[in-house]
mmCIF file of C-alpha atoms and ligand atoms in Angstrom:
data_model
loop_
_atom_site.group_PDB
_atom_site.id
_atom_site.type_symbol
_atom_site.label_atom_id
_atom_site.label_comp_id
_atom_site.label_asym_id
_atom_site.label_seq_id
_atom_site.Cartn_x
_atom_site.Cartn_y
_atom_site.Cartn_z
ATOM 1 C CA UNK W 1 0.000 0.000 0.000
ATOM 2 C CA UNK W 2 1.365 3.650 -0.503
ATOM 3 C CA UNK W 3 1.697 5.988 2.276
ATOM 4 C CA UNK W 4 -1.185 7.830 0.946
ATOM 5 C CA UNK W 5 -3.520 4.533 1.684
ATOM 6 C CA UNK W 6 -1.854 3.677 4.600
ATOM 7 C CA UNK W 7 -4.016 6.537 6.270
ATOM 8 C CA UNK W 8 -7.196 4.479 5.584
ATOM 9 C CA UNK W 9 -5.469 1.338 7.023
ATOM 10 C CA UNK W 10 -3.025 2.033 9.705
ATOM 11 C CA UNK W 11 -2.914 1.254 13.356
ATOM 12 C CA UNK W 12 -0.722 1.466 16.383
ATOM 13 C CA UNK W 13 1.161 -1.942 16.345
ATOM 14 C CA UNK W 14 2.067 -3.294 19.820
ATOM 15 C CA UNK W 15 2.084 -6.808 19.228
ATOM 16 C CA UNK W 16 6.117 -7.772 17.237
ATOM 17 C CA UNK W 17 7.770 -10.715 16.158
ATOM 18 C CA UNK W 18 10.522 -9.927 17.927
ATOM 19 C CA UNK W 19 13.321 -10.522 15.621
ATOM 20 C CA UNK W 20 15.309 -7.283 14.145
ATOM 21 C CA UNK W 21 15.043 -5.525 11.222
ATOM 22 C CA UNK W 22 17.712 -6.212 8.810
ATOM 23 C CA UNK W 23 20.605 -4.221 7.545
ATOM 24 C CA UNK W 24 19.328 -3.669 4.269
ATOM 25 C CA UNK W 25 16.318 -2.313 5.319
ATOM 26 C CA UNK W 26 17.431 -0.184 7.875
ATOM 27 C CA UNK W 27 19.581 1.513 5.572
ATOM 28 C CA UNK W 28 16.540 2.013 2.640
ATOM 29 C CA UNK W 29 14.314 3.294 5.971
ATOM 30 C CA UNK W 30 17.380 6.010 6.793
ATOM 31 C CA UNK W 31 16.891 6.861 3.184
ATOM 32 C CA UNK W 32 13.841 7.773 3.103
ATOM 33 C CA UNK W 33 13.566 11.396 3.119
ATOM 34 C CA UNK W 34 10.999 13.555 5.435
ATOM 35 C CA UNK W 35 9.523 16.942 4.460
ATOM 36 C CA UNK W 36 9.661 19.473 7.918
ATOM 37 C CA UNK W 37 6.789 21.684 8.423
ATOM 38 C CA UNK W 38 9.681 24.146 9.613
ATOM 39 C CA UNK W 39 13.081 23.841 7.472
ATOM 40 C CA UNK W 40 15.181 25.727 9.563
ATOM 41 C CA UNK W 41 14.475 23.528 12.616
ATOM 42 C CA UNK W 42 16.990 21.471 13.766
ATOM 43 C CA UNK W 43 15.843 17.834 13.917
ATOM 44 C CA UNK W 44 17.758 14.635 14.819
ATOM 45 C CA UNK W 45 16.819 10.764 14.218
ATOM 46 C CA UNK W 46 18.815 7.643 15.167
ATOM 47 C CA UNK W 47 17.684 3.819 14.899
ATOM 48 C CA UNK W 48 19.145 2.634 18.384
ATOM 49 C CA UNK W 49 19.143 -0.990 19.746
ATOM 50 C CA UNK W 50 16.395 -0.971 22.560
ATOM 51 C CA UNK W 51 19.058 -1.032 25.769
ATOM 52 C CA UNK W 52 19.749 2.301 24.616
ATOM 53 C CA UNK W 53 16.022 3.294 26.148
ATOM 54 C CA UNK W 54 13.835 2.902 28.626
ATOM 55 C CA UNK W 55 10.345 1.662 28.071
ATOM 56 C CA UNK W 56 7.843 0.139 30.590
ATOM 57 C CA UNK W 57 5.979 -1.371 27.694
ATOM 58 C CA UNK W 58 6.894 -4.788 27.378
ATOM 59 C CA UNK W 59 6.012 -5.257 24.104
ATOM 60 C CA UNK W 60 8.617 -2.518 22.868
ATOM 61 C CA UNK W 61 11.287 -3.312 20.007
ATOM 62 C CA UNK W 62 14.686 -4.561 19.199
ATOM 63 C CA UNK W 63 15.091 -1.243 17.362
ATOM 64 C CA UNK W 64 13.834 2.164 17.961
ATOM 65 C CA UNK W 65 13.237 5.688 16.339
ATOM 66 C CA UNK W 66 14.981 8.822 18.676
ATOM 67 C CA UNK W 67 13.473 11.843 17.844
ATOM 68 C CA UNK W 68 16.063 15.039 19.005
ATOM 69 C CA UNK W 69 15.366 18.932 17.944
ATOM 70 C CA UNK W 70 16.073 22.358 19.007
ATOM 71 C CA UNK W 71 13.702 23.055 21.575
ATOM 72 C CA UNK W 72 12.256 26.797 19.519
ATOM 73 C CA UNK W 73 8.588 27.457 18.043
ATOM 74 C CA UNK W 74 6.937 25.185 16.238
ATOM 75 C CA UNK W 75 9.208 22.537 17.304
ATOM 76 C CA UNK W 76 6.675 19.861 18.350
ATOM 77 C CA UNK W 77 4.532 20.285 15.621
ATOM 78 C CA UNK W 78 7.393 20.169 13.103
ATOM 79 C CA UNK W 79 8.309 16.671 14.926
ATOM 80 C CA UNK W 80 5.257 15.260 14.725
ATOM 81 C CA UNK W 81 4.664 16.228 11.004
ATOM 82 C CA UNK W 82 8.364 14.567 10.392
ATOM 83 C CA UNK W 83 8.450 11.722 11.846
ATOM 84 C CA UNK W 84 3.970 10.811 10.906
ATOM 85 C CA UNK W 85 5.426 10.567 7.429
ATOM 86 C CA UNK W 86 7.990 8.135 8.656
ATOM 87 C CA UNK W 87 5.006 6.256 10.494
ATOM 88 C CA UNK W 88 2.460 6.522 7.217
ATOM 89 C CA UNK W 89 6.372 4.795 5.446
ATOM 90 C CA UNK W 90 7.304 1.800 7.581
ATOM 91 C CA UNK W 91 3.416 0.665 7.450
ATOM 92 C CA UNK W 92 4.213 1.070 3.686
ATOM 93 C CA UNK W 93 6.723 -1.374 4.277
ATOM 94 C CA UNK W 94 5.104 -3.581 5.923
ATOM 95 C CA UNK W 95 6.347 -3.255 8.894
ATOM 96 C CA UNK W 96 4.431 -1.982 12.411
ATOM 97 C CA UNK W 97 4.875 1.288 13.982
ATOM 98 C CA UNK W 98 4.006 2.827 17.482
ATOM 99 C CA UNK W 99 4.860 6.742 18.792
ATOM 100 C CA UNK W 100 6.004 5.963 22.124
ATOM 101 C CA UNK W 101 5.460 8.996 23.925
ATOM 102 C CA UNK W 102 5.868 6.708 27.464
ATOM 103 C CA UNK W 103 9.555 6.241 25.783
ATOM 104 C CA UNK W 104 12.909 7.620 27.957
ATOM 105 C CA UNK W 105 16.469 7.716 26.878
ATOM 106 C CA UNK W 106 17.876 5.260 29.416
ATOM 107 C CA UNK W 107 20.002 6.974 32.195
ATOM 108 C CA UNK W 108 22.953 5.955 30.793
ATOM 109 C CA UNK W 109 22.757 7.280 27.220
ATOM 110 C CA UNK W 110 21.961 11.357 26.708
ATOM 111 C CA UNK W 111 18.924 12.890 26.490
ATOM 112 C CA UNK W 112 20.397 16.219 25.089
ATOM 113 C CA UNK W 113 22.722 15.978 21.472
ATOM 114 C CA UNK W 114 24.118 19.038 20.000
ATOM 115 C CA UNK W 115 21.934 21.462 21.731
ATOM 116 C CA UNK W 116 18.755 19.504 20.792
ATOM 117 C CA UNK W 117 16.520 17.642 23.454
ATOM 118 C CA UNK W 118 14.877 14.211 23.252
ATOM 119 C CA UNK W 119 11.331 14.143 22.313
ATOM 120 C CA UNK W 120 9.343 11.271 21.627
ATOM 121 C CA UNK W 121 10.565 7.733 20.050
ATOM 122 C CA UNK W 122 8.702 5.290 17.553
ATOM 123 C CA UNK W 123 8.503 1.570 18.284
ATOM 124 C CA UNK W 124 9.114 0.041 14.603
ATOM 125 C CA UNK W 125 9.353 -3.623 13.239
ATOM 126 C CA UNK W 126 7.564 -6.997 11.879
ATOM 127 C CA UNK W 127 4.105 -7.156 13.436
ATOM 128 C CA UNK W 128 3.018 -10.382 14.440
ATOM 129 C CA UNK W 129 0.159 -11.061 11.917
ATOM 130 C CA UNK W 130 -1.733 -8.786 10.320
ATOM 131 C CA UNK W 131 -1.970 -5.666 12.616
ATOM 132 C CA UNK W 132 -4.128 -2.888 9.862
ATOM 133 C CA UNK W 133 -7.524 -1.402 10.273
ATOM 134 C CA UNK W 134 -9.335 -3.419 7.562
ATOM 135 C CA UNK W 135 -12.555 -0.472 6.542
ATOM 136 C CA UNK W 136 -13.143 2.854 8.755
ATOM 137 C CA UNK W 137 -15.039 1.842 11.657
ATOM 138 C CA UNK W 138 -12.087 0.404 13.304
ATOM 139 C CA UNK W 139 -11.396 3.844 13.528
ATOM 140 C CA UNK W 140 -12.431 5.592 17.057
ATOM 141 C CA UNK W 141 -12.360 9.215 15.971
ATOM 142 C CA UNK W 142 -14.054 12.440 16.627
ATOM 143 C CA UNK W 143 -16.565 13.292 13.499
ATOM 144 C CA UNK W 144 -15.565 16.179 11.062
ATOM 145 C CA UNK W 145 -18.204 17.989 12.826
ATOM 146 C CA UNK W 146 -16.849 17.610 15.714
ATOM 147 C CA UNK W 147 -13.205 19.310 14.904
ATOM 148 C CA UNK W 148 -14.312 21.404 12.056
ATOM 149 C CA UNK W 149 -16.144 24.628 11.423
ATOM 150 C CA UNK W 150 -17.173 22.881 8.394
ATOM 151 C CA UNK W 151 -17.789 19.176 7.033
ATOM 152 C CA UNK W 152 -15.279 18.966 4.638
ATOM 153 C CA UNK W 153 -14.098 15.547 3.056
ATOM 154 C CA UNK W 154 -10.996 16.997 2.569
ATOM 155 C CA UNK W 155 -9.969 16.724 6.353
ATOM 156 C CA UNK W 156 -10.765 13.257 6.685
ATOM 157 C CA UNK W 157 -7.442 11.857 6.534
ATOM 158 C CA UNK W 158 -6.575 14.638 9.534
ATOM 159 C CA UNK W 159 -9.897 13.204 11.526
ATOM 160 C CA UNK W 160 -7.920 9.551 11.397
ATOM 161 C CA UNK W 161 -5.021 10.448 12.529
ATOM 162 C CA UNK W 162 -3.506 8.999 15.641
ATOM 163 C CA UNK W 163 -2.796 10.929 19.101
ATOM 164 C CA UNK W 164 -1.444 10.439 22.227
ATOM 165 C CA UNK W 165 -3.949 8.578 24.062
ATOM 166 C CA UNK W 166 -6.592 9.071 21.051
ATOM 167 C CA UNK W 167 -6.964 12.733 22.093
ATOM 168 C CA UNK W 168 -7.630 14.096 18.720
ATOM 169 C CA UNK W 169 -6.231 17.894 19.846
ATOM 170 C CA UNK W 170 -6.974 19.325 16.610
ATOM 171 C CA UNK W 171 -9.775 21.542 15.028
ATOM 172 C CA UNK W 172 -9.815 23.461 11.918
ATOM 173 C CA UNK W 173 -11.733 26.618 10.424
ATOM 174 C CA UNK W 174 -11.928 27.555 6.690
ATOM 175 C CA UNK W 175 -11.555 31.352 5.349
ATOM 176 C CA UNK W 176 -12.378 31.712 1.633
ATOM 177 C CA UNK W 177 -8.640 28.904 0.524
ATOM 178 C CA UNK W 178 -7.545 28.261 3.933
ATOM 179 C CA UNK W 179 -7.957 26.024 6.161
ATOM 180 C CA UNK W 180 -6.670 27.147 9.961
ATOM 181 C CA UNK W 181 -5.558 24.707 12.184
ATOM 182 C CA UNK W 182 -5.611 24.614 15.825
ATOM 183 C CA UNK W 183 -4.719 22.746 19.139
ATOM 184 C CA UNK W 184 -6.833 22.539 22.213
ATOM 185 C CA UNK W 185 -5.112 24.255 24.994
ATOM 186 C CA UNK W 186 -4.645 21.153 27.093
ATOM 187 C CA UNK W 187 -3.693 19.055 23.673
ATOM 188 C CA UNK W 188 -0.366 18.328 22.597
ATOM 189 C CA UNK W 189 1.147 20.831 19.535
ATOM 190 C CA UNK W 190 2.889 17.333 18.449
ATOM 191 C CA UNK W 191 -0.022 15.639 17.425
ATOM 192 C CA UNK W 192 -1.710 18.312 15.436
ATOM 193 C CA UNK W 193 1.743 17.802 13.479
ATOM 194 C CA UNK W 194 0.655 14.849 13.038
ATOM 195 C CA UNK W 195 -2.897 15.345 11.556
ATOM 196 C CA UNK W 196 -0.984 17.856 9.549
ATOM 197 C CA UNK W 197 1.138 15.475 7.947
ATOM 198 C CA UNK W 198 -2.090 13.197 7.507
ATOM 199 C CA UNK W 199 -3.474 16.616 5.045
ATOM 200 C CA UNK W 200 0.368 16.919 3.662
ATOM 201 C CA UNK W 201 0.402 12.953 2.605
ATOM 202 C CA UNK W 202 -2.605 13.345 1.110
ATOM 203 C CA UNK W 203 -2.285 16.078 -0.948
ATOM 204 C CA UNK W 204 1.478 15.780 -1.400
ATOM 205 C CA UNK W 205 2.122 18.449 -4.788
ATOM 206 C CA UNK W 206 -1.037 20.830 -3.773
ATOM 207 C CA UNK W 207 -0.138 21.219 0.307
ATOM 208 C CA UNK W 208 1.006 24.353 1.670
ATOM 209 C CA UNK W 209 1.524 25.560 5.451
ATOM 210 C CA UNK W 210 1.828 29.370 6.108
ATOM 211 C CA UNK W 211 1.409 31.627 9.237
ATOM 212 C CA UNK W 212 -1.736 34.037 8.383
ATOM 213 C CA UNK W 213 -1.759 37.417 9.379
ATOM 214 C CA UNK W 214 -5.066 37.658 11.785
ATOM 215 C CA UNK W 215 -6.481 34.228 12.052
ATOM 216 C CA UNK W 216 -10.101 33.881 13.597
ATOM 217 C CA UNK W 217 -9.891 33.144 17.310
ATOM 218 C CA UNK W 218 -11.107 30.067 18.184
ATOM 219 C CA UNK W 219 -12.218 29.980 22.441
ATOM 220 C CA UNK W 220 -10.032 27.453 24.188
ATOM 221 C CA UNK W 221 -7.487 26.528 21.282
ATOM 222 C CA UNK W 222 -4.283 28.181 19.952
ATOM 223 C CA UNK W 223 -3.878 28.806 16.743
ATOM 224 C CA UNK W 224 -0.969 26.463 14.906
ATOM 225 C CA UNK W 225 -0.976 27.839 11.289
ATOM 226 C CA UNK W 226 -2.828 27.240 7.976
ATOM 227 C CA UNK W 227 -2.737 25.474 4.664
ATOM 228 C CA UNK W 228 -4.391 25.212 1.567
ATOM 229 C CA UNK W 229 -4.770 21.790 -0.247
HETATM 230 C C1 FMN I 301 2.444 11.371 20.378
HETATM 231 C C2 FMN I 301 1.925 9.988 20.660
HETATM 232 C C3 FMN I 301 2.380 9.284 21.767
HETATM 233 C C4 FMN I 301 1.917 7.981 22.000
HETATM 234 N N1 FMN I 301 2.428 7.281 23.063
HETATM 235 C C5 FMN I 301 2.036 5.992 23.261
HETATM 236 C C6 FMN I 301 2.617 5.217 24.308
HETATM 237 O O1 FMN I 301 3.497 5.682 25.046
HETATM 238 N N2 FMN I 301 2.208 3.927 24.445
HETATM 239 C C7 FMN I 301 1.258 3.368 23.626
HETATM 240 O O2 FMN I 301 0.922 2.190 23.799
HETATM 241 N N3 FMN I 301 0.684 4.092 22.621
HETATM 242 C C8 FMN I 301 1.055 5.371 22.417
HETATM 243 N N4 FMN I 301 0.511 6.110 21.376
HETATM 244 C C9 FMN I 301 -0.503 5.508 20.479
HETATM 245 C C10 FMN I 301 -1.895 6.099 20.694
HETATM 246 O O3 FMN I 301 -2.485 5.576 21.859
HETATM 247 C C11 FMN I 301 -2.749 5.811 19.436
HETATM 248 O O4 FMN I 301 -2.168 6.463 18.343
HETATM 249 C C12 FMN I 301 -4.191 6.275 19.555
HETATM 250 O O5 FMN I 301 -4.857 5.594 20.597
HETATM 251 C C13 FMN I 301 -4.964 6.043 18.235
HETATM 252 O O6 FMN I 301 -4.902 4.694 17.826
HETATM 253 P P1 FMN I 301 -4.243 4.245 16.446
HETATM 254 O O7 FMN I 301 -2.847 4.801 16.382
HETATM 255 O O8 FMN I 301 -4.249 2.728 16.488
HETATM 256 O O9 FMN I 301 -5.077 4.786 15.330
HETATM 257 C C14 FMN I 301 0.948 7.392 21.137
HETATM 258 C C15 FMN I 301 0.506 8.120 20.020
HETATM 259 C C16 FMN I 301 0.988 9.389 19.771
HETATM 260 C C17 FMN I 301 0.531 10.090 18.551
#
């Protein structure tokens, strides 16, 4: 499936095989290149061996995604638009995916590189059977009129993306072409990255992501930015 189906399909994987994704492919998945929501953001990944973190899940990984940036505005978001196209890829491959926001750095290895801090980590590798969402109503999701000003089809794949703990932070208004986007003041700024990269896979030649210049206010969310699709 392309990454661009995978939205229609793909679900938090926390049930592996167990055995370690090979060299080959590990190299094709560092390959693979992300688009940033915010170019001039620094943003470090590393594949590390799981003793290099700490996890209470047991079901974690041999290998695991480290997420690093410079801690600046926008950061979060631009992390979790990054590294949702990397999520939307490895289910391309085949392979299972989880955002482990539960995830340390172990003690012993650094949680600070180059000026940038740790975020978040992604569990990655071969799920044990078939772990995808087979039609939509696996999906437990907010409806569009639920996180939009207006039902349009063209935020669906944003509706199914994932959160931290299913949250759904996100809500969007429309303005003649744009589309605002915004994150509930208790939500996390990283997963509306996330339903942004959902809009970006999507509508990879037509997306666009701009700062407008008076928004419409929106009571008990902050605004995030806007794009046209
Ligand atoms: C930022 C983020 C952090 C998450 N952290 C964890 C976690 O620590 N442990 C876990 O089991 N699932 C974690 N999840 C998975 C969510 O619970 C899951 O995405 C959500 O319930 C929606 O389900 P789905 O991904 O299967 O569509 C996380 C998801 C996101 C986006």
């Amino acid at each position: 499936m392309t990454r661009n189906e995978m939205i229609y399909h793909r679900k938090s994987c926390r049930s592996f095989t167990g055995v370690p994704v090979d060299a080959a492919m590990i190299e094709t998945i560092k390959a693979f290149s992300l688009k940033p929501l915010y170019p001039e953001i620094k943003v470090r990944w590393d594949i590390v061996p799981r003793n290099q973190v700490k996890c209470i899940c047991p079901w974690t990984t041999p290998q695991l995604i480290t997420i690093y940036s410079e801690e600046t505005d926008g950061w979060l978001e631009n992390v979790g638009f990054l590294f949702q196209q990397m999520d939307l890829y490895l289910q391309s491959l085949g392979l299972g995916v989880c955002w482990l926001g539960m995830g340390r750095m172990n003690l012993k290895t650094t949680t600070e590189v180059e000026g940038m801090k740790f975020v978040i980590m992604l569990a990655f590798g071969h799920p044990k059977g078939d772990q995808l969402r087979h039609d939509l109503k696996g999906f437990k999701r907010k409806s569009l009129e639920q996180i939009a000003d207006q039902l349009d089809p063209r935020l669906e794949p944003a509706r199914l993306a994932p959160s931290a703990v299913n949250s759904q932070p996100w809500y969007f208004t429309h303005k003649g072409n744009n589309i605002h986007v915004y994150c509930s003041k208790k939500g996390s700024r990283l997963d509306v990255g996330i339903a942004l990269a959902h809009l970006y896979v999507a509508n990879e030649e037509a997306f666009r992501f701009f700062k407008a210049e008076n928004p419409p206010a929106v009571a008990g969310f902050s605004y995030i930015g806007s794009v046209t699709l």
